[in-house]
Short mmCIF file of N, CA and C in Angstrom, two decimals:
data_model
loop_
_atom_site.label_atom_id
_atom_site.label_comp_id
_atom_site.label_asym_id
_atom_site.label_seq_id
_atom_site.Cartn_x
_atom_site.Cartn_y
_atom_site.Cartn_z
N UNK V 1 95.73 -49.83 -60.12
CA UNK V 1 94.80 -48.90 -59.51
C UNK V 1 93.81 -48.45 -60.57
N UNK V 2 92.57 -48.66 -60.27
CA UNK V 2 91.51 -48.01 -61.13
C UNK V 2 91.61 -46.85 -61.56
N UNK V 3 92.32 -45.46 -60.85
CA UNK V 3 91.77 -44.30 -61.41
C UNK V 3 90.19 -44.22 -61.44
N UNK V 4 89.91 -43.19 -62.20
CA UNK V 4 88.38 -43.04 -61.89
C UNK V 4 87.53 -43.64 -62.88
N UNK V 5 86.18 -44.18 -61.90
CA UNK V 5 85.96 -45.32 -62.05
C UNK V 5 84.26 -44.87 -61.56
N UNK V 6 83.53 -44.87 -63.18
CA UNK V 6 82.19 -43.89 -62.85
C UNK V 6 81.05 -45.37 -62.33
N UNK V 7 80.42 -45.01 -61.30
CA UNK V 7 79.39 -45.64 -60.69
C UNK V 7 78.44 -46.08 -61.60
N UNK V 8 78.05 -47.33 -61.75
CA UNK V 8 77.26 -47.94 -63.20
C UNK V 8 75.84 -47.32 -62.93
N UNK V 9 75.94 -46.74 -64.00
CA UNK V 9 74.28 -46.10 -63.17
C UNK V 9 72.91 -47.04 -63.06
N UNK V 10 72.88 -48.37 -63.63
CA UNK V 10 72.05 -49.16 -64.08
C UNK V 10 72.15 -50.45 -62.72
N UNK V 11 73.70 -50.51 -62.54
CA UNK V 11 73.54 -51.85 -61.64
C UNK V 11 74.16 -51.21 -60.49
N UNK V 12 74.40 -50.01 -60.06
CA UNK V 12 75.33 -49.65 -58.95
C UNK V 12 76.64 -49.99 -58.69
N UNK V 13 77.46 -49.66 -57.59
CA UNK V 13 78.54 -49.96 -57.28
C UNK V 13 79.01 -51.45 -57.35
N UNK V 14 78.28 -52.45 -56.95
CA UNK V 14 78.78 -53.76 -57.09
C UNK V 14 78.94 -54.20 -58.64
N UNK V 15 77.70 -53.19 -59.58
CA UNK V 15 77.89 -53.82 -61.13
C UNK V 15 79.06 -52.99 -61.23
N UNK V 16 79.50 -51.57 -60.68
CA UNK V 16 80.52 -51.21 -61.44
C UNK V 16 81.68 -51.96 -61.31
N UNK V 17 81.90 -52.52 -60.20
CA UNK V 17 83.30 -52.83 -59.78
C UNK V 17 83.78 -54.27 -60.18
N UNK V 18 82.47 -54.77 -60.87
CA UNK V 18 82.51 -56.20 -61.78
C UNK V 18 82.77 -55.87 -62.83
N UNK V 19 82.25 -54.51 -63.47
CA UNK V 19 82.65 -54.11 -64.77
C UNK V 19 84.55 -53.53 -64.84
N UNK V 20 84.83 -53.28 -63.68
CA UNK V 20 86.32 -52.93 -63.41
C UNK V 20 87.13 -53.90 -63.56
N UNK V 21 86.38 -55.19 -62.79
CA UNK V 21 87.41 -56.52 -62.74
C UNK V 21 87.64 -57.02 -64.72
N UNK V 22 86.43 -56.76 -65.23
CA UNK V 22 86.72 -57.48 -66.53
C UNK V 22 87.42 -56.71 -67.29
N UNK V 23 86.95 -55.66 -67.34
CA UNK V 23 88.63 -54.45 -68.04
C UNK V 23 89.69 -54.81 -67.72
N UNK V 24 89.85 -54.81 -66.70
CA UNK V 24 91.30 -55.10 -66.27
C UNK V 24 91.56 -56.96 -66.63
N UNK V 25 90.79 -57.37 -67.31
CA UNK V 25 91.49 -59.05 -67.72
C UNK V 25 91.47 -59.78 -65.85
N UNK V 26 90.47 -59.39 -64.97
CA UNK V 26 90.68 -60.26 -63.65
C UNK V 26 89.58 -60.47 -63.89
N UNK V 27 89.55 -61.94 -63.10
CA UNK V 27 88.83 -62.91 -62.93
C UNK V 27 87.56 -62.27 -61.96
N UNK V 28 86.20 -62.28 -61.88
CA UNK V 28 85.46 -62.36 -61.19
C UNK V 28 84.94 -63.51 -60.33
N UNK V 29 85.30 -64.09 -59.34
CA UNK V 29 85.20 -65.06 -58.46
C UNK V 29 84.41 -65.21 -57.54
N UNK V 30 83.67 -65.96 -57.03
CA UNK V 30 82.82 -66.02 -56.09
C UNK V 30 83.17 -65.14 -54.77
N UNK V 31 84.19 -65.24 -54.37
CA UNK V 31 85.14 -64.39 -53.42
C UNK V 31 84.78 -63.12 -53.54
N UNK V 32 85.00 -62.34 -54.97
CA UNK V 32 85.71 -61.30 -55.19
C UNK V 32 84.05 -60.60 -55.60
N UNK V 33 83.05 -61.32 -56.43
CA UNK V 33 81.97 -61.08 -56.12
C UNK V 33 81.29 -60.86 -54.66
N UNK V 34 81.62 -61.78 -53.56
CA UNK V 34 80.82 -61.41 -52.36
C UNK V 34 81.19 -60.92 -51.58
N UNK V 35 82.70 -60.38 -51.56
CA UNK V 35 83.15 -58.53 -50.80
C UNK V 35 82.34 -58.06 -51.62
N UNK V 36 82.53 -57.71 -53.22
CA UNK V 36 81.61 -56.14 -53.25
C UNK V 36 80.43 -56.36 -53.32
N UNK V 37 79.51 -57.30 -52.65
CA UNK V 37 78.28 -57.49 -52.43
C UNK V 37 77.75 -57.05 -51.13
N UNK V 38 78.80 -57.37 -50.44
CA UNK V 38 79.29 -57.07 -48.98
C UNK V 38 79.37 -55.51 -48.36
N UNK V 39 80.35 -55.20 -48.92
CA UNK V 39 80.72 -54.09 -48.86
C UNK V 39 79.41 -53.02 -49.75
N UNK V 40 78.89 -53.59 -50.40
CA UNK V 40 77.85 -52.44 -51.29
C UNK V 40 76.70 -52.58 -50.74
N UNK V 41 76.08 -53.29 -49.86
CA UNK V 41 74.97 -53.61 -49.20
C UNK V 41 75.07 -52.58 -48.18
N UNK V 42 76.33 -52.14 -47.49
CA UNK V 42 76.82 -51.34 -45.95
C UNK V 42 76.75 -49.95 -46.39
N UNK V 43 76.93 -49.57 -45.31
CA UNK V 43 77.60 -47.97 -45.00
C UNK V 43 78.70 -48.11 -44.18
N UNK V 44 78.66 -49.67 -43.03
CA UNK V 44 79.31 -49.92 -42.39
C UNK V 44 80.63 -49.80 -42.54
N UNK V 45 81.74 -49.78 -41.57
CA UNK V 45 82.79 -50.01 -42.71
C UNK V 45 83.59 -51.41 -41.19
N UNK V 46 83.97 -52.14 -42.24
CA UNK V 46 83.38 -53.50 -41.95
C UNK V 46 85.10 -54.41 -41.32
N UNK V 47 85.65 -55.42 -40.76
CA UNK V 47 86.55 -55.59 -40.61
C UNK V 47 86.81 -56.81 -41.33
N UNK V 48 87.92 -57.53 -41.89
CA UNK V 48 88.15 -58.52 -42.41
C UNK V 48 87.29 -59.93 -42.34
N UNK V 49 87.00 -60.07 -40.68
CA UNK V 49 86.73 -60.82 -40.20
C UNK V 49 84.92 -60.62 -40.27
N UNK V 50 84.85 -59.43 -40.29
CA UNK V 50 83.11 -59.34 -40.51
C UNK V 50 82.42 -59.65 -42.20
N UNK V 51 83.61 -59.07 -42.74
CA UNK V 51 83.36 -59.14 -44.05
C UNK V 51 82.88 -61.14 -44.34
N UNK V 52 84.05 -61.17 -43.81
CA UNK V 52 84.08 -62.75 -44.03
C UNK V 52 82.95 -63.51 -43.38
N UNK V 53 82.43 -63.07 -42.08
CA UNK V 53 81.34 -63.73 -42.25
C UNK V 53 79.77 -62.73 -42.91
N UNK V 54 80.06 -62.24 -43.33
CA UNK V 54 78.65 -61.81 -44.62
C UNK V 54 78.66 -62.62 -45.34
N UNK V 55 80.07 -62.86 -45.94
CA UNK V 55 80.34 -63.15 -47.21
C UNK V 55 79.95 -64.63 -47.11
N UNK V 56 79.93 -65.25 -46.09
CA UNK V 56 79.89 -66.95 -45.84
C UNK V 56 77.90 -66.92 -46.12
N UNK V 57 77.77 -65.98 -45.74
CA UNK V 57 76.01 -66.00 -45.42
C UNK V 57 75.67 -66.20 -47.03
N UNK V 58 76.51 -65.40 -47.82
CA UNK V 58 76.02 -65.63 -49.12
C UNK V 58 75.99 -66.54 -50.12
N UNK V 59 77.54 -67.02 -49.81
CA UNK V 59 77.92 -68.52 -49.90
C UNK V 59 79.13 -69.34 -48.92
N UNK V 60 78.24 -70.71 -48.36
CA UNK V 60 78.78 -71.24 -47.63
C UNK V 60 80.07 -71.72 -48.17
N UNK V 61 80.46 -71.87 -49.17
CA UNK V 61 81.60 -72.56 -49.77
C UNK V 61 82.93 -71.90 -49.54
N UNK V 62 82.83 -70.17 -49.37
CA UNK V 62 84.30 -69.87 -49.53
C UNK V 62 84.70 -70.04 -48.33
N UNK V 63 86.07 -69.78 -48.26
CA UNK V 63 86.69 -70.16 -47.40
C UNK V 63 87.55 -68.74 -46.86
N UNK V 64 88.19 -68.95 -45.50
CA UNK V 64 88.76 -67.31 -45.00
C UNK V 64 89.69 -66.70 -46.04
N UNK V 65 90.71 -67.97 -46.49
CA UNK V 65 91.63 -67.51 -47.34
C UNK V 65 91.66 -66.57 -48.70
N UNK V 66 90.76 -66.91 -48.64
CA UNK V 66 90.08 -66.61 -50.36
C UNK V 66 89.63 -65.37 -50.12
N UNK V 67 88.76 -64.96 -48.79
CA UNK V 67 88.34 -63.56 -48.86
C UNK V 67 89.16 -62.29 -48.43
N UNK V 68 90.51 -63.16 -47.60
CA UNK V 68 91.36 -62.10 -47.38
C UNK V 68 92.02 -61.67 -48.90
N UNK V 69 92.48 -63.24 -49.93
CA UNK V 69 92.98 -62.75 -51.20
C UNK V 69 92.09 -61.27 -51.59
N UNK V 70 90.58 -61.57 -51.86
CA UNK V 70 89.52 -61.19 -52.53
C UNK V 70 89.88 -59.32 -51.63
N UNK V 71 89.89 -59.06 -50.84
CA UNK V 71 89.97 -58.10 -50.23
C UNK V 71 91.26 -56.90 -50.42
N UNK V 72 92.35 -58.06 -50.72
CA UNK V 72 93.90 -57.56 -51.24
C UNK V 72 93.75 -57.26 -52.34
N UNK V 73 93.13 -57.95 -53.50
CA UNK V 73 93.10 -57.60 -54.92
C UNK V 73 92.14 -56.66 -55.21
N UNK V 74 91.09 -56.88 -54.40
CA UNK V 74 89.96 -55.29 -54.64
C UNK V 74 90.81 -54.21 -54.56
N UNK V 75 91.45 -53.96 -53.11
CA UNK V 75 92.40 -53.08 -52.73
C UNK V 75 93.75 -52.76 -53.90
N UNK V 76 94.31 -53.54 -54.42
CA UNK V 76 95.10 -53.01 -55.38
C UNK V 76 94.75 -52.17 -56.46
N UNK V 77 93.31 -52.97 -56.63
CA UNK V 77 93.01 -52.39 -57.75
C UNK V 77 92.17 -51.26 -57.51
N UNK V 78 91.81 -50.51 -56.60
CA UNK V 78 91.10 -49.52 -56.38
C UNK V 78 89.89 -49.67 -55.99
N UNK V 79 89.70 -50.88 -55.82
CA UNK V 79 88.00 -51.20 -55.62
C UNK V 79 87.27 -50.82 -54.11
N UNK V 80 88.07 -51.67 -53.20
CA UNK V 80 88.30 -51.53 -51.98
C UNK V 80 89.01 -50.82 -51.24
N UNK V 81 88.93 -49.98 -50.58
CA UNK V 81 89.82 -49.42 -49.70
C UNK V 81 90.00 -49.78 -48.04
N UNK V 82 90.38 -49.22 -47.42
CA UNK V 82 90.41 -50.00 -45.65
C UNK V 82 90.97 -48.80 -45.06
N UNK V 83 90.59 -48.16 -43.81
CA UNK V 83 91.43 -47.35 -42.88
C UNK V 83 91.81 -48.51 -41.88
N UNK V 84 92.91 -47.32 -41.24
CA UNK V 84 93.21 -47.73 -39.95
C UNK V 84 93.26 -47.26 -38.86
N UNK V 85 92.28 -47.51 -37.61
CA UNK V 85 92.42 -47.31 -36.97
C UNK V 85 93.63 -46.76 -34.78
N UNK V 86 93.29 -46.47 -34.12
CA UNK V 86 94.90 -45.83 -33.56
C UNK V 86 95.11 -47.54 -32.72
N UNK V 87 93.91 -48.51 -32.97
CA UNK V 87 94.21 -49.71 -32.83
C UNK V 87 93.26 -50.77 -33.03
N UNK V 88 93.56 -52.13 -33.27
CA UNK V 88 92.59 -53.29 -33.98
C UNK V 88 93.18 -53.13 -35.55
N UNK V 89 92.05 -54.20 -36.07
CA UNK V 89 91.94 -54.22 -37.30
C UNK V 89 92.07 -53.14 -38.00
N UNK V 90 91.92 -53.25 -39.50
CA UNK V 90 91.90 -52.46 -40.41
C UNK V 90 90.19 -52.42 -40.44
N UNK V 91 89.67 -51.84 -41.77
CA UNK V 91 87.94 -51.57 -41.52
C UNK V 91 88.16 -51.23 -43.23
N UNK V 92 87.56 -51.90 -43.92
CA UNK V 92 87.07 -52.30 -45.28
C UNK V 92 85.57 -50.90 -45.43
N UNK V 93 85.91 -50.66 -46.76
CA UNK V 93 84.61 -50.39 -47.60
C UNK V 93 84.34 -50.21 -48.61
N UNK V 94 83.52 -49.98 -49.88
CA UNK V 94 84.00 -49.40 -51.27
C UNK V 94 84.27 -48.57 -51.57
N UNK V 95 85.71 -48.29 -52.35
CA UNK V 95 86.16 -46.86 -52.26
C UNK V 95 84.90 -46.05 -53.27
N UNK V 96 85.98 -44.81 -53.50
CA UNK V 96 84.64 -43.54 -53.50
C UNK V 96 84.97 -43.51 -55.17
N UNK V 97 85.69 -43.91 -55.68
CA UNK V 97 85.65 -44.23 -57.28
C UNK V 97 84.60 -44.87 -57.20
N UNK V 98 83.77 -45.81 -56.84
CA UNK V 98 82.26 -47.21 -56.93
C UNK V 98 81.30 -46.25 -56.20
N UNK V 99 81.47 -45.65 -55.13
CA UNK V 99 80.40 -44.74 -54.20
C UNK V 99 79.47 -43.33 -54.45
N UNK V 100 81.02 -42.87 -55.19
CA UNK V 100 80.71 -41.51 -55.65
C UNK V 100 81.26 -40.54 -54.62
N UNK V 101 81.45 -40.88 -53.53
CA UNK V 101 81.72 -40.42 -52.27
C UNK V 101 82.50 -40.30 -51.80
N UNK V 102 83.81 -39.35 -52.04
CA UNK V 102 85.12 -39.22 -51.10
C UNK V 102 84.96 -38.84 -49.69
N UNK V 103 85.72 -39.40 -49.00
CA UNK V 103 84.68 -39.37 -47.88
C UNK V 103 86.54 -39.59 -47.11
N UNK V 104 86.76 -38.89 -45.52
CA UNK V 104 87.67 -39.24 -44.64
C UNK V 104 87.27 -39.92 -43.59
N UNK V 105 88.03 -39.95 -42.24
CA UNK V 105 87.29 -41.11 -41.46
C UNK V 105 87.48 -40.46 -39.76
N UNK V 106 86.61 -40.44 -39.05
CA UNK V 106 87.02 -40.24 -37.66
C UNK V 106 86.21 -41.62 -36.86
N UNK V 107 87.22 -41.51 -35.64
CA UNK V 107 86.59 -42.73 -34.95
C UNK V 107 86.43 -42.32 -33.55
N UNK V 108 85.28 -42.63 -32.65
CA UNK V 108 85.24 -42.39 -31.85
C UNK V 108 85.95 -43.14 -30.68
N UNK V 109 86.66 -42.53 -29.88
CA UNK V 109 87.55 -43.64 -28.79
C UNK V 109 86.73 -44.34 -27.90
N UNK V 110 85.49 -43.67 -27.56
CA UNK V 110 84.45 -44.68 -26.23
C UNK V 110 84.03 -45.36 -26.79
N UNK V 111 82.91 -44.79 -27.98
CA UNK V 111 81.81 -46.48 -28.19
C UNK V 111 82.73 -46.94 -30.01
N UNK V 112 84.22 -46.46 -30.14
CA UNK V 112 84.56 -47.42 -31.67
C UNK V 112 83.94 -46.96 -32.40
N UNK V 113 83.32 -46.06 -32.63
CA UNK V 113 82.51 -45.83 -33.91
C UNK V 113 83.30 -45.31 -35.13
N UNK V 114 83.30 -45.48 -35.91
CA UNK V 114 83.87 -45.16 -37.26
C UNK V 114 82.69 -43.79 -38.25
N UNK V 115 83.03 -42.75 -38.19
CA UNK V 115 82.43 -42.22 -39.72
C UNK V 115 82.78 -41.26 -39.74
N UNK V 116 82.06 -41.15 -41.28
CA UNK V 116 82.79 -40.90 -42.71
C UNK V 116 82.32 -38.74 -42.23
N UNK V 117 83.36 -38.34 -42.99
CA UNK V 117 83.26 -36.66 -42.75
C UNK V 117 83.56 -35.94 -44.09
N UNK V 118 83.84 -35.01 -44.34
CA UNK V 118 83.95 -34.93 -46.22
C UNK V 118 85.36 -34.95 -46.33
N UNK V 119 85.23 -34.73 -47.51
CA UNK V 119 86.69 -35.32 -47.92
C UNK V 119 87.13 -34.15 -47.54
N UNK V 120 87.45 -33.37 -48.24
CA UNK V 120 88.04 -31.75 -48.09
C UNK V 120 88.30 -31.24 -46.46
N UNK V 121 87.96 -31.83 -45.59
CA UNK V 121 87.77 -30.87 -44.24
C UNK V 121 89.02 -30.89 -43.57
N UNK V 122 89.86 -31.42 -44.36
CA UNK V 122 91.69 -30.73 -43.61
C UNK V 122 92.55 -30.76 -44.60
N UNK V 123 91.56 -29.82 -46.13
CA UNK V 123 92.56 -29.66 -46.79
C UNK V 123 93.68 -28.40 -46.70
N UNK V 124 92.82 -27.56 -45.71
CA UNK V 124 93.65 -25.99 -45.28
C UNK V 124 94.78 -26.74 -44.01
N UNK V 125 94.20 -27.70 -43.42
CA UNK V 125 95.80 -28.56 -42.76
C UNK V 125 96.63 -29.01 -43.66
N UNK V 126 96.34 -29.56 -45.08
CA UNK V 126 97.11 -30.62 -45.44
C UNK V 126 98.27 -29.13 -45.99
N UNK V 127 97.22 -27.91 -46.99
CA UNK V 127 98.09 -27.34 -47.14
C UNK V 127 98.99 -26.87 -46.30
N UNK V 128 98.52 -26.30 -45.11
CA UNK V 128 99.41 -25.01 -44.48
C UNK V 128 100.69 -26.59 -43.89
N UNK V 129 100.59 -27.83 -43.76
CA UNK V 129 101.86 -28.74 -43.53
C UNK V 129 102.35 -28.49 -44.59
N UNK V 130 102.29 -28.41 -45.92
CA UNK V 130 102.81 -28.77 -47.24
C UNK V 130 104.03 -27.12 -47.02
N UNK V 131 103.51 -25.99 -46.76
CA UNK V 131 103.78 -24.86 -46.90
C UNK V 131 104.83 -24.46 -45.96
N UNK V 132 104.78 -24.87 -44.82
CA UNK V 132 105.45 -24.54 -43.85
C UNK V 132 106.44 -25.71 -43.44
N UNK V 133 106.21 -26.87 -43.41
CA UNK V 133 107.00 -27.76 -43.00
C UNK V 133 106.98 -28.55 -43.81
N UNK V 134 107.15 -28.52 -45.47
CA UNK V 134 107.07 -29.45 -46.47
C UNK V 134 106.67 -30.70 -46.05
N UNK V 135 105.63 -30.86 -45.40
CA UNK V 135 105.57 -32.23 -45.34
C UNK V 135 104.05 -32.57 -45.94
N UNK V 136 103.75 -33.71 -46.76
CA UNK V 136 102.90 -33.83 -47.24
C UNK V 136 102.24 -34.88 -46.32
N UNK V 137 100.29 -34.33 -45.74
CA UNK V 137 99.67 -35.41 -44.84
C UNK V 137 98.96 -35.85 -45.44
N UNK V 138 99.12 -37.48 -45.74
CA UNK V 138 97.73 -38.08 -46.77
C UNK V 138 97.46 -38.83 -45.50
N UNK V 139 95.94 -38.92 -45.02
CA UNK V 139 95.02 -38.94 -44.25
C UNK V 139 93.69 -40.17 -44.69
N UNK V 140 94.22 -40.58 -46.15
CA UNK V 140 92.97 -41.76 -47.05
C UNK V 140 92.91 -42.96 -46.06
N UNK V 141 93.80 -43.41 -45.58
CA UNK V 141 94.13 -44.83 -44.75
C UNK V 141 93.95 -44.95 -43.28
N UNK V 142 93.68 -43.62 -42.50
CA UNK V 142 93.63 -43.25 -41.50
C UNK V 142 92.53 -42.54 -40.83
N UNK V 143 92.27 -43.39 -39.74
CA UNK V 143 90.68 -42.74 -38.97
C UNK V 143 91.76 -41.22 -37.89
N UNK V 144 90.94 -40.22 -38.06
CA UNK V 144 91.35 -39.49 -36.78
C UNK V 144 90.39 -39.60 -35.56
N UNK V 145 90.94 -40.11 -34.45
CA UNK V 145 90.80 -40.42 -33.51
C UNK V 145 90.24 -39.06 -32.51
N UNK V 146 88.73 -39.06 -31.53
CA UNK V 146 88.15 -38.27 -30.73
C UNK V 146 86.89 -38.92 -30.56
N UNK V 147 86.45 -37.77 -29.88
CA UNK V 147 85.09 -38.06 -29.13
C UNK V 147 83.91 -37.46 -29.86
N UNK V 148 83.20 -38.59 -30.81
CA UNK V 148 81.68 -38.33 -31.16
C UNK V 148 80.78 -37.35 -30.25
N UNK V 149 79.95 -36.72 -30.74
CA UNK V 149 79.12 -35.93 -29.58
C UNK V 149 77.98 -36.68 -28.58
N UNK V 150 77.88 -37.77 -28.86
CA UNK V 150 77.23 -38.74 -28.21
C UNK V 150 77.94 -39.19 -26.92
N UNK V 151 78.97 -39.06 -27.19
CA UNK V 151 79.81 -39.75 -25.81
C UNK V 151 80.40 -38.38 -25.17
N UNK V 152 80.82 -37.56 -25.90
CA UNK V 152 81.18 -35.97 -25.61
C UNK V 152 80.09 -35.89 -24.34
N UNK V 153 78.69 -35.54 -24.44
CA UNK V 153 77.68 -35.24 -24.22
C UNK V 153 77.55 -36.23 -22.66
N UNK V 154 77.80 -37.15 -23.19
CA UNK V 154 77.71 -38.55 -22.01
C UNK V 154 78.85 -38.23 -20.95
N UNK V 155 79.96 -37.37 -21.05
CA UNK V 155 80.97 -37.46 -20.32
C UNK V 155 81.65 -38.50 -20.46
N UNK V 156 81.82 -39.40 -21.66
CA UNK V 156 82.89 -39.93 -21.49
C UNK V 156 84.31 -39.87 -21.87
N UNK V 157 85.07 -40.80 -21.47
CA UNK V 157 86.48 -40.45 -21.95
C UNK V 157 87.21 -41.82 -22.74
N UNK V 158 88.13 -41.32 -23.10
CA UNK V 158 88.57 -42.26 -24.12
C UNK V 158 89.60 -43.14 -22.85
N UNK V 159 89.36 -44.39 -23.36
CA UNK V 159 89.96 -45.48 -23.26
C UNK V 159 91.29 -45.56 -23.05
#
């Protein structure tokens, strides 16, 4: 795991997270270069399968295998992160060590939408669980699930 991991101020998030791979003695690979090319181009936050085809646009050569590796090893190492949604895929992006941006996740149930809310905004939940029912809620991997005001507004309902 990276730990913290300051945003290159010269080449951005994709130079930082190349500068991460060579500290750490890993290989920079065509793969592993075109997730965080991928991922640093977006705001999106992107699914395995989308990633993979960006990543083909940039170069035709890799192959699926390679970008799921490329996606696992970002992820170990702190580069990448992924929520999950209350169903589908997982959803890729650069974590907030490369962004600058801690950031949590809600998703909307009608139109799928995914975004980002601040980090802090259920830390008076996380405590008052910690306090009362010892239970600790880490929330990094996980979209909370409702209705955007767009669809709120629209009358719709979740799925």
């Amino acid at each position: 795991m990276v730990g913290s991991v300051a945003v290159d101020g010269g080449g951005g998030p994709v130079s930082a997270g190349i500068a991460v791979l060579r500290r750490h003695g890993e290989r920079v690979t065509p793969a592993r270069r075109a997730v965080l090319e991928v991922l640093g181009a977006t705001t999106e936050h992107l699914s395995a399968e989308e990633v993979l085809g960006r990543a083909l646009a940039i170069s035709r050569s890799l192959h699926r295998t390679t970008i799921y590796r490329a996606l696992e090893t970002l992820g170990e190492l702190g580069l990448v992160t992924h929520v999950h949604t209350d169903h589908g895929p997982a959803f890729y992006h650069l974590s907030a060590p490369l962004t600058g941006t801690p950031h949590l996740h809600v998703r909307c149930r009608v139109c799928e939408r995914i975004m980002d809310v601040p980090a802090d905004l259920l830390d008076d939940a996380v405590r008052r669980l910690r306090e009362t029912a010892g239970f600790l809620l880490l929330v990094d991997h996980t979209a909370l699930a409702g209705l955007c005001s767009g669809c709120e507004a629209a009358g719709g309902h979740p799925g």
